[in-house]
Coordinates of N, CA and C in Angstrom, one line a residue:
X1 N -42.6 39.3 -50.2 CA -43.8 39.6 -49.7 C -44.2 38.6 -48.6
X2 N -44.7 39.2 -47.5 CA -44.8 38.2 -46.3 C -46.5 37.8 -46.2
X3 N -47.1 37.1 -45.2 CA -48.0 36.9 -45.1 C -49.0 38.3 -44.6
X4 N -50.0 37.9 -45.2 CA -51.0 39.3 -45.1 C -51.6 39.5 -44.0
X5 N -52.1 38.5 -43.1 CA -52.5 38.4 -42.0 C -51.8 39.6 -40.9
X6 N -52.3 40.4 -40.4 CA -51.9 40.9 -39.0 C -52.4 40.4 -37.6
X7 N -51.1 39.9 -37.1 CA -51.7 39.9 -35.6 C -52.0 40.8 -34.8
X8 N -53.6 41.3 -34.2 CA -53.5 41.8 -33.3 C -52.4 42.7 -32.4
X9 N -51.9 41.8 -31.6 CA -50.8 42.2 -30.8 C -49.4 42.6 -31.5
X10 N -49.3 43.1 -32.7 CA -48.6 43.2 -33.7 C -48.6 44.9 -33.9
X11 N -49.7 45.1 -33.5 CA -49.9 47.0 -33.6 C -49.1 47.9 -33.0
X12 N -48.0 48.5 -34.0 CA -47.1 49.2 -33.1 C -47.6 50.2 -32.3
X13 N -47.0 50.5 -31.0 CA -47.8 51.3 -29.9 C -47.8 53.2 -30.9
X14 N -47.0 53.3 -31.5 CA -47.0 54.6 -32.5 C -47.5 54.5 -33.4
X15 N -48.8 55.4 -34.0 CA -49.1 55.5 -35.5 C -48.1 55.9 -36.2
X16 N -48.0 55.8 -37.4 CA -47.0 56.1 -38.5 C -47.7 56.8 -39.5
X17 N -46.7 58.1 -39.3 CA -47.8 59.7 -40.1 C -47.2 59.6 -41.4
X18 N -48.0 59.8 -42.7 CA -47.8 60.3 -44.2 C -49.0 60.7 -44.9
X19 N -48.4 61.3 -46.0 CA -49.7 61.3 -46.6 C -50.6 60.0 -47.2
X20 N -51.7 60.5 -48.0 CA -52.7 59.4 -48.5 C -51.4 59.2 -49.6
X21 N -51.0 59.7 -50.4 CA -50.4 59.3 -51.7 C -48.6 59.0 -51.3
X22 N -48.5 59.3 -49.9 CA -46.7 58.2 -49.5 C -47.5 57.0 -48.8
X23 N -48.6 56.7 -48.3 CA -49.3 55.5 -47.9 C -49.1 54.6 -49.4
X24 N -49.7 55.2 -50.4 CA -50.3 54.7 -51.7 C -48.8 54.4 -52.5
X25 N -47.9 55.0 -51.9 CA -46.4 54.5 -53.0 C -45.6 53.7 -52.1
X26 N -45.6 53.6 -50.9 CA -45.4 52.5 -49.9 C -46.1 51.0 -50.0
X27 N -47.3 51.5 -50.4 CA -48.1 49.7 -50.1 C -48.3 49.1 -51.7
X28 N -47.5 50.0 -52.5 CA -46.9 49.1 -53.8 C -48.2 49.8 -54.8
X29 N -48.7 50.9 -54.6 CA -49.8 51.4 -55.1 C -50.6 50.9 -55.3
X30 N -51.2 50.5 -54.0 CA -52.7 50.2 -53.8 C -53.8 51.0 -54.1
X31 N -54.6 50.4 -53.9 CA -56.2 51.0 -54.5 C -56.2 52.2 -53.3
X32 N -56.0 53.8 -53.7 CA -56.4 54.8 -52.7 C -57.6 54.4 -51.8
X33 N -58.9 53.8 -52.2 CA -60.1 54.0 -51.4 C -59.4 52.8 -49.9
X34 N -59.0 52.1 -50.9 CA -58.6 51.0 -49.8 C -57.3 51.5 -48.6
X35 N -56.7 52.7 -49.3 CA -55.5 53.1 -48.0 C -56.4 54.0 -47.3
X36 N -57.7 54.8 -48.0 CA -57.7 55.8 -46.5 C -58.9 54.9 -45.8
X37 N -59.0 53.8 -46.0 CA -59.9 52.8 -45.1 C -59.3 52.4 -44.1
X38 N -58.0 52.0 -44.5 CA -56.6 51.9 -43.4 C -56.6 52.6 -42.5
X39 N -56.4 54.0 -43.2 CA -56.4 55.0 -42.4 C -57.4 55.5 -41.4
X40 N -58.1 55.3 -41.6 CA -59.5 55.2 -40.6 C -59.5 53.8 -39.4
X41 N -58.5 53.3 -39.8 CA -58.7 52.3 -38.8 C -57.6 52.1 -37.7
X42 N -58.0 52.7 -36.2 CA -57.3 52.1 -35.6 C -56.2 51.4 -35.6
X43 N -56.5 50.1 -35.9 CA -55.9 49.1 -35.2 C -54.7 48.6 -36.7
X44 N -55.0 49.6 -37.8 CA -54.0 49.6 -38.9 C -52.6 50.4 -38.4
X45 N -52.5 51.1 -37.4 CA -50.5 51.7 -37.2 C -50.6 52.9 -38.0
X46 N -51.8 53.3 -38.8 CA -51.2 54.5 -40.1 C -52.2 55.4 -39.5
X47 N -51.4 56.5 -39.6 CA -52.2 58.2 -39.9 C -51.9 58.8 -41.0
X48 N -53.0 59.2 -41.7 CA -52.4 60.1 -42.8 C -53.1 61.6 -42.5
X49 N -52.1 62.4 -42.7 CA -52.5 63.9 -42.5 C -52.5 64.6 -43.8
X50 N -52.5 64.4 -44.9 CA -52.9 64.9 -45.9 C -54.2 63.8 -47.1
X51 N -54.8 64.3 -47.3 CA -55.9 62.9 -48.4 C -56.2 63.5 -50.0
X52 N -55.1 64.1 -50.2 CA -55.2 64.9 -51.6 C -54.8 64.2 -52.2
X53 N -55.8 64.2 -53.8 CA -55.3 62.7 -54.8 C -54.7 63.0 -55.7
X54 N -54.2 62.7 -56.7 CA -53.0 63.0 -57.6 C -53.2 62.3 -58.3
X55 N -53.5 62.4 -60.0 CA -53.0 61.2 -60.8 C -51.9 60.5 -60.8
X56 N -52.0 59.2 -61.2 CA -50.8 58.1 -61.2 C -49.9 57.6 -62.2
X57 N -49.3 58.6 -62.7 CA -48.7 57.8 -64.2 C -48.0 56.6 -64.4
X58 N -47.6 56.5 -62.9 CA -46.6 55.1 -62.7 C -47.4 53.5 -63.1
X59 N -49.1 54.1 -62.4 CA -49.6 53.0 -62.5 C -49.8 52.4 -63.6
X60 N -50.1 53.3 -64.9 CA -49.9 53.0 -66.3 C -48.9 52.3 -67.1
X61 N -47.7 52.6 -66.3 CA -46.4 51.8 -66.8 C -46.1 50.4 -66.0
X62 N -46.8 50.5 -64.5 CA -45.7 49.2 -63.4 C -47.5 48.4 -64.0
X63 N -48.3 48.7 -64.1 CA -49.9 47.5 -64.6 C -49.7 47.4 -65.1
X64 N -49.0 47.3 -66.2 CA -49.2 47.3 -67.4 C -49.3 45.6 -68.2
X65 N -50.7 45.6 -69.1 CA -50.5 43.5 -69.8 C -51.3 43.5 -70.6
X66 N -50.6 42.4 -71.2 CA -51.3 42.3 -72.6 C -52.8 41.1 -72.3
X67 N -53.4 40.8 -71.4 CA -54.1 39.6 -71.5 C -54.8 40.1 -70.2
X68 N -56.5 39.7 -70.5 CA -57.1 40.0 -69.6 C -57.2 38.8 -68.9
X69 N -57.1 38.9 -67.4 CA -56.9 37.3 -66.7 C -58.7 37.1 -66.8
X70 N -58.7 35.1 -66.4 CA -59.7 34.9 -66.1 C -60.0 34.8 -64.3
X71 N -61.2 35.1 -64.7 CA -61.8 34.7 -62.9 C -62.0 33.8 -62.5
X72 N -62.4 32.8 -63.0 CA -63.0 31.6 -62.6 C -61.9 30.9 -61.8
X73 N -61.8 30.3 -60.8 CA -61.0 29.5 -60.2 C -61.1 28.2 -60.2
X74 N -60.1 27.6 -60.6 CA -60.5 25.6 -60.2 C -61.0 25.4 -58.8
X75 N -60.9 26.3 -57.9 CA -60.9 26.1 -56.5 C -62.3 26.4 -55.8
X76 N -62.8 26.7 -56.7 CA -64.2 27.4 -56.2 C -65.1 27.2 -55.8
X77 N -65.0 25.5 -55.9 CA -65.9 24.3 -55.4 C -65.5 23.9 -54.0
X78 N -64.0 24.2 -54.1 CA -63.3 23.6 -52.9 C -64.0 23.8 -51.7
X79 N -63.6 22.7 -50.6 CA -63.9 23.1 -49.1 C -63.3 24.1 -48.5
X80 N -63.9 25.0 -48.3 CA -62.9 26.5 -47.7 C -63.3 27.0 -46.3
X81 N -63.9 26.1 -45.7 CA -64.5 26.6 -44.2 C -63.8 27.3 -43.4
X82 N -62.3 26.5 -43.6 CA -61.6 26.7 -42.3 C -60.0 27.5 -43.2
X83 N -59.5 27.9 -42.3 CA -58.3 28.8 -42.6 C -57.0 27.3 -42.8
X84 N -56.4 26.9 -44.3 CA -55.8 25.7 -44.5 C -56.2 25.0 -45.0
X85 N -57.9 24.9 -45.3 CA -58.2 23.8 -46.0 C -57.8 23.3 -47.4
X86 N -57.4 24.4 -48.2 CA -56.9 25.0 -50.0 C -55.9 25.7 -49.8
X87 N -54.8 25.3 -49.9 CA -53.9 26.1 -50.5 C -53.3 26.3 -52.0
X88 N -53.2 27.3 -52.5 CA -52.8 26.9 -54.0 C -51.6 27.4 -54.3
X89 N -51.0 26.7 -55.0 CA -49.2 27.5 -55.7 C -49.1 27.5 -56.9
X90 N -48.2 28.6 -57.2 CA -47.6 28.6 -59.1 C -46.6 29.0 -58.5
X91 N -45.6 28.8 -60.2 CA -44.3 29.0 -60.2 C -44.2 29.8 -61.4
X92 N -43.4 31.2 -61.2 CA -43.4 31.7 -62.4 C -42.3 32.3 -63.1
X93 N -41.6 32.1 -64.2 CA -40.5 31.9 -64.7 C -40.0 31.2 -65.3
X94 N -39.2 31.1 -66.4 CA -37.4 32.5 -65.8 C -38.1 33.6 -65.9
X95 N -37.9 34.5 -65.4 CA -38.0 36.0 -65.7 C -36.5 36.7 -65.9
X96 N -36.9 37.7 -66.9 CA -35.6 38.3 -66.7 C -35.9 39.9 -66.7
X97 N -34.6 40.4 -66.7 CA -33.2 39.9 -65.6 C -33.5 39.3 -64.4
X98 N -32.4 38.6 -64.0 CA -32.1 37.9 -62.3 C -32.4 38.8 -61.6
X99 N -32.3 38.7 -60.6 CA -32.5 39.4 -59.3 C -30.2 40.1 -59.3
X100 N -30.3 40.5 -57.8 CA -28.7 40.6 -57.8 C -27.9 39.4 -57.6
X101 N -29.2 39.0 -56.9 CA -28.7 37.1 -56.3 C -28.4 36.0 -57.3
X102 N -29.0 36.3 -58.2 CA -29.3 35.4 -59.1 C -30.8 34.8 -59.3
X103 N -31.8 35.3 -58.7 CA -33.0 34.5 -58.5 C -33.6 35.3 -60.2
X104 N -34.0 33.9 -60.4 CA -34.8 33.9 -61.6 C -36.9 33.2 -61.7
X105 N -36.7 32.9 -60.7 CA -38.4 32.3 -60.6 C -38.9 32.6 -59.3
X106 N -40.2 32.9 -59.4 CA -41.1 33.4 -58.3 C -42.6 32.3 -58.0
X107 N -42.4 31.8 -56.7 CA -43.1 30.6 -56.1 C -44.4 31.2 -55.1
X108 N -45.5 31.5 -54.9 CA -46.0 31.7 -54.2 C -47.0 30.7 -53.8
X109 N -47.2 31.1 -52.2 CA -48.6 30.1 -51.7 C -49.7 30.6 -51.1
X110 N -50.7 30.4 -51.1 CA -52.0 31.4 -51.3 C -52.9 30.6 -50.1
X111 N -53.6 30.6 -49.2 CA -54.5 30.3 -48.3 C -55.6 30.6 -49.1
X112 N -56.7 29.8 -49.5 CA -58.1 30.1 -50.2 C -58.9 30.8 -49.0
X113 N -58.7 30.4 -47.8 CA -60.0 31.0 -47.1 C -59.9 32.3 -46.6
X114 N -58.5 32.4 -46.3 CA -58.1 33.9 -45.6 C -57.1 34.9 -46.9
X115 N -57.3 34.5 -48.0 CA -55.8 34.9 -48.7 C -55.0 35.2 -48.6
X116 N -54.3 34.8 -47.1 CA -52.9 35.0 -46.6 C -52.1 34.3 -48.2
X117 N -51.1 35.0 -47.9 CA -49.9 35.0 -49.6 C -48.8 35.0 -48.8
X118 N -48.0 33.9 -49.4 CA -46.2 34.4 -49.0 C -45.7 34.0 -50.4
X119 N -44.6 34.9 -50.7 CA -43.8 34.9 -52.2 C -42.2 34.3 -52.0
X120 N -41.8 33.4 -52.4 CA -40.2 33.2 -52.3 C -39.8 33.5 -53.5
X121 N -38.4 33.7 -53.5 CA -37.6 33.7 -55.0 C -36.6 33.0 -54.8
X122 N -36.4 32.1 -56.3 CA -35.4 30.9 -56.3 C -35.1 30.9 -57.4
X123 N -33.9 30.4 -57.8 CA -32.8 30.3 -58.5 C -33.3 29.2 -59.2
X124 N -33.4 28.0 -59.0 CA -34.2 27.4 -60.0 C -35.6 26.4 -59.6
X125 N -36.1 25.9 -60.7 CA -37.7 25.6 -60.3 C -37.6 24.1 -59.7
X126 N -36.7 23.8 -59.3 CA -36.7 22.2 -58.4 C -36.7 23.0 -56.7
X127 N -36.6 24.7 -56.8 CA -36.3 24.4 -55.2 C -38.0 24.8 -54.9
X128 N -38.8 24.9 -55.4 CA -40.4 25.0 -55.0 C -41.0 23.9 -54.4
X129 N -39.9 22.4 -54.6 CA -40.7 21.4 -52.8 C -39.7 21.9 -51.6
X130 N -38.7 22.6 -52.0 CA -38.0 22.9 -50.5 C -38.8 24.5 -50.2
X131 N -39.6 25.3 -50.6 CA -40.0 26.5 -50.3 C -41.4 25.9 -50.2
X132 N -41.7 25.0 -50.2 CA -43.4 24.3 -50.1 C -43.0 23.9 -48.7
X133 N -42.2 23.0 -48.3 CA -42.0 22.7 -46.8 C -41.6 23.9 -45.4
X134 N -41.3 24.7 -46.3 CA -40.6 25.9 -45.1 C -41.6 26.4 -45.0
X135 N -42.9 27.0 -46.0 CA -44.2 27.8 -45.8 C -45.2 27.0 -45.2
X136 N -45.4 25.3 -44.6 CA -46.2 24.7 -44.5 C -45.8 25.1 -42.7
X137 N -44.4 24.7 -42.6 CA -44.0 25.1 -41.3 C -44.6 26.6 -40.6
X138 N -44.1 27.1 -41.3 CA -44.7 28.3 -40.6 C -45.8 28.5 -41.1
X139 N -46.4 28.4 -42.1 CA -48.4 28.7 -41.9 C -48.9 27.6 -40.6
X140 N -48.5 26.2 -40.3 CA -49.6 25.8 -39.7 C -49.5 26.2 -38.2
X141 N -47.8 26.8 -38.0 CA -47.4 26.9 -37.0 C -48.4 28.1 -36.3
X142 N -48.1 28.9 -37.3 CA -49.1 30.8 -37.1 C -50.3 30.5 -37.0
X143 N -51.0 29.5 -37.8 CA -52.6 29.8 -37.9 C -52.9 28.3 -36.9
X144 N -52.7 27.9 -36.2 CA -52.8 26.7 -35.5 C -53.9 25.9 -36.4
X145 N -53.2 25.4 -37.5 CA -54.3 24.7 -38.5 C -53.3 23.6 -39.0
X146 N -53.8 22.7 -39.8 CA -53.6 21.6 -40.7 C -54.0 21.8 -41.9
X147 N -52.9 22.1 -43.3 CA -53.1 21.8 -44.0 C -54.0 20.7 -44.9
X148 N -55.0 21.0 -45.6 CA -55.7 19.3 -46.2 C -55.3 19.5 -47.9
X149 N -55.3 20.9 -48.1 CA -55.5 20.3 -49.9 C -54.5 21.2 -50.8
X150 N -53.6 20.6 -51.2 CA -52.4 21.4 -52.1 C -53.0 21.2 -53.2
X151 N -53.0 22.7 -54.1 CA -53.5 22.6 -55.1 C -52.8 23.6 -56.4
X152 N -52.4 22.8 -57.5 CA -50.9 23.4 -58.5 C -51.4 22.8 -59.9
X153 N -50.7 23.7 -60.5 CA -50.5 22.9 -62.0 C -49.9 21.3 -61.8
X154 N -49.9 21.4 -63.2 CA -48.7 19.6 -63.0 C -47.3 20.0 -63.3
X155 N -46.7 21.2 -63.7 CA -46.2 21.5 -64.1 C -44.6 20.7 -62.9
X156 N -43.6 20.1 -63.7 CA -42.9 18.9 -63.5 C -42.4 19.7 -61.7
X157 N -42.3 21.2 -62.1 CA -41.7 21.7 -60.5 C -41.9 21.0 -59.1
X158 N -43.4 20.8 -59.4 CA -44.1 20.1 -58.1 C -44.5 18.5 -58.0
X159 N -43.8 17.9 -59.3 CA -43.5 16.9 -58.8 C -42.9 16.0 -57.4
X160 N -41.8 17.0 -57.2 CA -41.3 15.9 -55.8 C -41.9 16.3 -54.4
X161 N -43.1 16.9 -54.8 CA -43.5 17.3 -53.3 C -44.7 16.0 -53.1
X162 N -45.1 15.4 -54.1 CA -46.1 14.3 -53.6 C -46.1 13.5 -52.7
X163 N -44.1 13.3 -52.4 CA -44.3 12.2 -51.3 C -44.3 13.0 -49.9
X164 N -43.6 14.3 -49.9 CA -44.2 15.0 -49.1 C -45.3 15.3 -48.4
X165 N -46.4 15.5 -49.5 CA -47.7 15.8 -49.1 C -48.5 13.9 -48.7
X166 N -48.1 13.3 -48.9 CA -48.2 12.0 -48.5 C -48.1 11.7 -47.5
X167 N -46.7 11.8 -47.1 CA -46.3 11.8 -45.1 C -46.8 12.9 -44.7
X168 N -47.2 13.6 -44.9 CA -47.9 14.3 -43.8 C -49.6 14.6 -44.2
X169 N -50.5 14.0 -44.9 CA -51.8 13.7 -45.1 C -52.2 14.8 -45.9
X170 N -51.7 15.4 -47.0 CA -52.3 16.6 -47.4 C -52.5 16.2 -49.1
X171 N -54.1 16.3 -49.3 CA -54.1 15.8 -50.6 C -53.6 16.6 -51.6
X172 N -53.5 15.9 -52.8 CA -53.2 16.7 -54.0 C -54.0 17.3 -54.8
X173 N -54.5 18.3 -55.9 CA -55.0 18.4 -56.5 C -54.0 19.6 -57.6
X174 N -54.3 18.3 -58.6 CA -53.6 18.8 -59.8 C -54.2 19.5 -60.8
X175 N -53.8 20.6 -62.0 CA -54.7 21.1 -63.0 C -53.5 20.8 -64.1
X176 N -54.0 21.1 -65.3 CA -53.4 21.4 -66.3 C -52.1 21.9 -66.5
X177 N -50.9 22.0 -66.6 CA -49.7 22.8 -66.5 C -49.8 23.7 -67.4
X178 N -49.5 25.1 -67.4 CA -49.6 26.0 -68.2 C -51.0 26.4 -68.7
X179 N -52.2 26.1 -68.0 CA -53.2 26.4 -68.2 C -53.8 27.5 -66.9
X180 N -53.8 28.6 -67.2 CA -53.8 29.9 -66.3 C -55.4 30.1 -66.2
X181 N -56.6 29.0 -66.8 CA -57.2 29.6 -66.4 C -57.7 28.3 -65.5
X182 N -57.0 27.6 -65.0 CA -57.4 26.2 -64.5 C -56.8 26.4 -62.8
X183 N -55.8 27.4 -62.6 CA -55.3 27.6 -61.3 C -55.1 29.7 -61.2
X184 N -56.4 29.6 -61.2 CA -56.2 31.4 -61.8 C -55.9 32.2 -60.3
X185 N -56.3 31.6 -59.0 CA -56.2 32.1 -57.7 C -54.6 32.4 -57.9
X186 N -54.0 31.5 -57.7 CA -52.2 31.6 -58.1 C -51.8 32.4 -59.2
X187 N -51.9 32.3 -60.4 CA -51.6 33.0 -61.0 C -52.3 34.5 -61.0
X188 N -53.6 34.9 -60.5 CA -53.4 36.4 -59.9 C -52.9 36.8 -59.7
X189 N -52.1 36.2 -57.9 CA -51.6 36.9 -57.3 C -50.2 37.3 -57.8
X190 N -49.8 36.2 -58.7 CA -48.5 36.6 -59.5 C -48.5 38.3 -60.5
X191 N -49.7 38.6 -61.2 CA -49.9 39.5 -61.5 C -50.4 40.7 -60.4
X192 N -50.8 40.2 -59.8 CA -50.9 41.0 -58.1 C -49.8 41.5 -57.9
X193 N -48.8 40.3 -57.0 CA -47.9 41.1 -56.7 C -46.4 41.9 -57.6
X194 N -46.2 41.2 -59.4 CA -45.7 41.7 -59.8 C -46.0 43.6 -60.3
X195 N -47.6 43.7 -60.4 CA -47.7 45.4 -60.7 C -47.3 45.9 -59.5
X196 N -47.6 45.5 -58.1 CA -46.8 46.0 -57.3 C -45.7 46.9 -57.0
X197 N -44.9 45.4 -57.6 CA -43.7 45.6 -57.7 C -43.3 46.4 -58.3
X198 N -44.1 46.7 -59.7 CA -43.6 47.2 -60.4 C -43.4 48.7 -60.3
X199 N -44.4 49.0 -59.9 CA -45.3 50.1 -59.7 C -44.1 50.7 -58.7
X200 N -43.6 50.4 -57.6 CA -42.2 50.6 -56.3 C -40.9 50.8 -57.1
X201 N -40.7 49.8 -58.1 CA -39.3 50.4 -58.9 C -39.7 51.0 -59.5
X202 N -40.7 51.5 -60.6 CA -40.5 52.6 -61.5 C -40.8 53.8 -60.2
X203 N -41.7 54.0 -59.4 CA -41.7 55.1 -58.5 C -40.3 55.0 -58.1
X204 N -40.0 54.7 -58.0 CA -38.5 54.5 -57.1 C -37.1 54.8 -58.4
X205 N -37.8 54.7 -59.4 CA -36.4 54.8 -60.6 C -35.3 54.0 -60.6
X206 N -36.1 53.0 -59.8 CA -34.7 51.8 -60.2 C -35.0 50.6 -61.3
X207 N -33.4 50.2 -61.3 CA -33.4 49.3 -62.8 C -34.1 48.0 -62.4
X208 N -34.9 47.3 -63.4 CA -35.8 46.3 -63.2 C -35.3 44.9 -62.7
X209 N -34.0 45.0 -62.6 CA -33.3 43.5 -61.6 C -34.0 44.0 -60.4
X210 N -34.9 45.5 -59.6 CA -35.2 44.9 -58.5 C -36.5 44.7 -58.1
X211 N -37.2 44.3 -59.3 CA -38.6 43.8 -59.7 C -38.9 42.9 -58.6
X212 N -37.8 42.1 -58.4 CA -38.3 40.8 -57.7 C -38.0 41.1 -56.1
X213 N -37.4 41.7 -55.6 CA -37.2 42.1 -54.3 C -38.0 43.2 -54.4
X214 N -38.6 44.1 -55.0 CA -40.1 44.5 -54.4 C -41.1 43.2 -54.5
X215 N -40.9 42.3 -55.3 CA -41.9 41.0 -55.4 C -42.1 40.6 -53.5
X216 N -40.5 40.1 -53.4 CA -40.6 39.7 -52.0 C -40.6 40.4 -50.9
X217 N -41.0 42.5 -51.4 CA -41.4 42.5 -50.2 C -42.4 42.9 -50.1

């Protein structure tokens, strides 16, 4: 999954025709009201020429959880003026099955002010300070900003990024490890973009090793 942000100048010069419900199995089955809002908009690339709604059976199977999340976010207090101020990450895994690659854990990083999201998948949980440095690169590069506040469980993954975030001035803020409702912004989006996902293979009738490559896209 890439970052959510669109640029402007990013609008392909052609709209791209389907219906409301190949919009809605394309964008990982999104909320209908929210695709024909899309579709109403310009500067979204989409035309839909059909808006006939259909129940969803899929969505009952790829949503599917046993635990109602909480809302409350540790971050809530945070400084969030500016686009970079909060970033927050989780790590989540093993999951199984692997991917084809072998990837077993899923690392995302979340912008608090704009909810731009990027998702990596990795093989094991020490490479989340080498996928913390690649996403810092390219967020500050795209949003011409400076990171100030990394914010994670303690959970041992993110250990070796402290000297990281050290050399380059970006404070820490730690929570609880394994406490979901102390970093719940991240762990959302984990349930975010796994129904997604989910929701793309079972529409799609493929076997669940490719859970995580609809994750990452």
């Amino acid at each position: 999954m890439t970052m959510s942000a669109v640029d402007a100048d990013a609008v392909p010069s052609a709209a791209v025709t389907d219906t409301l419900m190949g919009f809605y199995a394309r964008f990982g089955h999104l909320a209908l009201d929210t695709v024909e809002r899309m579709g109403k908009d310009p500067a979204s690339g989409i035309e839909i020429t059909d808006r006939t709604r259909r129940p969803c059976l899929v969505c009952a199977q790829g949503k599917q959880t046993r635990a109602r999340q909480q809302t409350k976010d540790n971050g809530a207090h945070a400084p969030i003026d500016k686009v970079g101020e909060v970033i927050c990450s989780d790590l989540k895994g093993p999951m199984t099955p692997m991917d084809h690659l072998g990837n077993r854990y899923m690392v995302n990083f979340i912008d608090h002010k704009s909810n731009c999201c990027q998702v990596f998948l990795a093989k094991r949980k020490n490479e989340a300070a080498k996928m913390l440095q690649e996403f810092f690169v390219k967020f500050e590069k795209r949003f011409d900003c400076k990171v100030h506040v990394l914010g994670t469980d303690g959970g041992g993954e993110y250990r070796n990024v402290d000297l990281f975030c050290k050399n380059n001035g970006v404070a820490r803020q730690v929570t609880e490890a394994s406490n979901q409702a102390a970093n719940t912004k991240a762990e959302r989006m984990h349930r975010t973009v796994l129904n997604m996902a989910g929701c793309m293979v079972f529409d799609a009738r493929l076997p669940l090793k490719q859970m995580k490559d609809g994750s990452h896209h």
